[in-house]
Amino acid sequence: MLTGLHLNHKSMLHRTGPLILVFGTALLLIIAFFIPHKPFGDLEARFLNWYAIISGFTFLLGLDSLARHHLIKIARREKGWFYSLLLVTSLFGTLFLGLYSWVRYASPFALNAPFMWLYKFMIIPLQATMFATLAFFIFSAAYRAFRVRNLAATLLLIAACLVMLGNVPIGSSIWGGISWLIHQIFPNTNLEILKRWELFAAAKDWLMAIPQAAAGRGIGIGLALGGIAMSLRIILGIERTYLSS
Amino acid sequence: MPIIGTIAIVASSLIAPPESLAVRDNPNDQGRAILISWVYPQTESIIGFRIFRACSLPDKFAALNSELIIGTEYLDSDTMLCDGVPYYYFIRVYSAYDSADSPVIGPVVSSAQWFNTDRFNVLVLAVIINGLFIFYLLRARRNTGMFIRKINGLDAIDEALGRATEMGKPVLFSFGLGYITDMVVIAALPILRRIASKTAQYAVRLIVPNSDPLVMTTAQETVKEAYTEAGRPDLYNQDNISFLTSDQFGYAAGVDGIILREKPGAIFWLGYFYAESLIMAETGHSIGAIQLAGTTETTQLPFFVAACDYTMIGEEIYAASCYLKPEPIMLGTIKGEDFIKFLLIILISLIVLLGTAARLLPNEAPFLNNLFGTIVNWFTPKS
């Protein structure tokens, strides 16, 4: 009997408690959206502050997870342990330099602080390198996506070519050449009017404003409704996966 | 002659005071804000305005803005301003040589409002949409035979896991740069649970690199529960669900490193992704992994379509929990969603027809244009 009561109490605490909390919080935030008067008006900002405080503390969890994972790898001399050593050294080296710069220069981001040097000459170039590799990945993905396999892929290729030509200056130059060719074949056509027509730019504008926007809005409406349905399932306690149940 | 010259200079520097000065409580706010508006004086060479405020008329007026402002409106939301206190205002307009004051106006009192009228349209739509959802939820309790269409991306989960198992390779799951507050991350959790349950049954290693510690903790709990339910809690290793970094390209580099070292057989990209999506998905493709993606970030969808084997587009990821656990009450929300979509299609079509008719018949039926404008304005968010 006692065990049963204890289990019921635990279940209430672990399952029903969070659901009540979620329902109450959601209701308060919905009310706060429509009522600017206190105590509702600043509720969203207050909740966001609490979230920022909590997530700030959870970074310690992240640091613990990262450090433990790699320290174990180093201790066990697992495959690639040297990279783990490099990571742990960089992690604690950055932390040390940040603290030193804070104490010595009042801010880690002071212009002559060692932390700022590390940020400027190591972190930023590393990030830029990663971003730069995106260009190569776009090329390889585009190659596969635009291979002419069927009608849909062919239409995609034509649309992509028109959008690209409409976006870059060379598209305008190519159209200039085509206009000249048309003028040579049909001398009655006005070359200046033909050049001004800018087929690639016009096609790009039409593709982006009509078919692309229509598809994008369709997806957007679906996402918004899906989001509302999902929120409602969470608020009403139907969806409980975030509680691992 | 010198006297005439002096008069001419004075006359040219004369400046008209600002007209139609109006003060009112700033509408739809939390209070402690007063809106001051005026008409721009018809004088050339105006360099700006300064606003003055006093608590009562014999009081000394204090300037609110140290630098001159240009425009015809000023929101006084000074921290010293209190609700329920009467305030008086005047504004001073400056030209290069002169200045002129408007008459004093007031008293005006600021207050907080109990309803934001700018959001009335949102309230109406929220009541209609949520009402329909709740109606279908209640209907779903009685109806057990609801149908949900096939979602290829979700059906492919088993295929991908089977392939990874046959190849004896691990499985990688990423939430991207999503936070636990992102709906898409919550929507991806049931899929992670399903994957974890299968990997526990097949004894395949599941790796989940995270960019947010809160998401990491939730993922750890989800995977742990799934392993326990599958009867293999011994296989659960917390280190497989680890934190990498919250830095965007640092995370991409870290995930790329894991992919190249561990060579997973199946990769799931389900969550919130930015420019790093293609970097990671292309690396996954380069090692020959079967890849399944789903995100609500529409700008990244084309990259996933290009690089992955299966992509869940739009709201398909939100339907995952209903699809994987097809309980009537869960499916009720999908049914409600479809019905609202149907209503929206009708509504949008009618508005398009109205707008077209208004454009084609501007002289024959001018009221159509007004009606179209009113409807579009009603749907436009104000604040």
Tab-separated table of C-alpha atoms in Angstrom, chain A residues 137-217:
chain	number	residue	atom	x	y	z
A	137	PHE	CA	30.150	21.400	-51.438
A	138	ILE	CA	27.539	23.500	-53.275
A	139	PHE	CA	29.313	22.645	-56.526
A	140	SER	CA	29.326	18.881	-55.881
A	141	ALA	CA	25.693	18.860	-54.647
A	142	ALA	CA	24.563	20.997	-57.601
A	143	TYR	CA	26.283	18.615	-60.012
A	144	ARG	CA	24.255	15.689	-58.661
A	145	ALA	CA	20.991	17.641	-58.329
A	146	PHE	CA	21.101	19.031	-61.870
A	147	ARG	CA	21.945	15.812	-63.699
A	148	VAL	CA	19.333	15.336	-66.421
A	149	ARG	CA	17.630	12.114	-65.310
A	150	ASN	CA	13.973	12.898	-65.896
A	151	LEU	CA	11.629	15.744	-66.828
A	152	ALA	CA	11.572	17.203	-63.300
A	153	ALA	CA	15.381	17.263	-63.096
A	154	THR	CA	15.564	18.864	-66.555
A	155	LEU	CA	13.120	21.615	-65.535
A	156	LEU	CA	15.156	22.136	-62.358
A	157	LEU	CA	18.335	22.472	-64.396
A	158	ILE	CA	16.768	25.003	-66.800
A	159	ALA	CA	15.306	27.029	-63.914
A	160	ALA	CA	18.630	26.977	-62.032
A	161	CYS	CA	20.554	28.109	-65.129
A	162	LEU	CA	18.129	30.992	-65.714
A	163	VAL	CA	18.304	32.083	-62.058
A	164	MET	CA	22.109	31.933	-62.093
A	165	LEU	CA	22.389	33.841	-65.381
A	166	GLY	CA	19.891	36.413	-64.129
A	167	ASN	CA	21.943	37.004	-60.998
A	168	VAL	CA	25.434	37.445	-62.451
A	169	PRO	CA	26.778	40.190	-64.777
A	170	ILE	CA	27.847	37.634	-67.376
A	171	GLY	CA	24.128	36.835	-67.927
A	172	SER	CA	23.612	40.404	-69.092
A	173	SER	CA	26.624	40.185	-71.445
A	174	ILE	CA	25.379	36.888	-72.916
A	175	TRP	CA	21.961	38.439	-73.507
A	176	GLY	CA	23.695	41.359	-75.255
A	177	GLY	CA	25.322	38.844	-77.615
A	178	ILE	CA	22.041	37.004	-78.228
A	179	SER	CA	20.287	40.329	-78.953
A	180	TRP	CA	22.961	41.188	-81.489
A	181	LEU	CA	22.519	37.769	-83.137
A	182	ILE	CA	18.725	38.214	-83.312
A	183	HIS	CA	19.269	41.667	-84.825
A	184	GLN	CA	21.577	40.183	-87.463
A	185	ILE	CA	19.027	37.506	-88.400
A	186	PHE	CA	16.019	39.883	-88.258
A	187	PRO	CA	17.370	43.342	-89.166
A	188	ASN	CA	13.947	44.941	-88.614
A	189	THR	CA	14.185	44.384	-84.846
A	190	ASN	CA	15.345	47.250	-82.652
A	191	LEU	CA	18.659	46.237	-81.066
A	192	GLU	CA	18.389	48.703	-78.158
A	193	ILE	CA	14.901	47.499	-77.180
A	194	LEU	CA	16.052	43.875	-77.421
A	195	LYS	CA	19.054	44.575	-75.173
A	196	ARG	CA	16.907	46.371	-72.600
A	197	TRP	CA	14.546	43.409	-72.434
A	198	GLU	CA	17.144	41.433	-70.345
A	199	LEU	CA	15.577	37.990	-70.767
A	200	PHE	CA	17.661	36.244	-68.075
A	201	ALA	CA	16.970	38.877	-65.415
A	202	ALA	CA	13.254	38.923	-66.293
A	203	ALA	CA	13.076	35.102	-66.201
A	204	LYS	CA	14.888	35.050	-62.858
A	205	ASP	CA	12.505	37.641	-61.391
A	206	TRP	CA	9.477	35.698	-62.630
A	207	LEU	CA	10.792	32.357	-61.357
A	208	MET	CA	11.585	33.786	-57.922
A	209	ALA	CA	8.403	35.850	-57.566
A	210	ILE	CA	5.830	33.379	-58.937
A	211	PRO	CA	6.608	29.613	-58.886
A	212	GLN	CA	9.263	29.768	-56.155
A	213	ALA	CA	7.259	32.093	-53.909
A	214	ALA	CA	4.088	30.021	-54.429
A	215	ALA	CA	5.844	26.785	-53.433
A	216	GLY	CA	7.612	28.541	-50.539
A	217	ARG	CA	4.335	29.960	-49.212
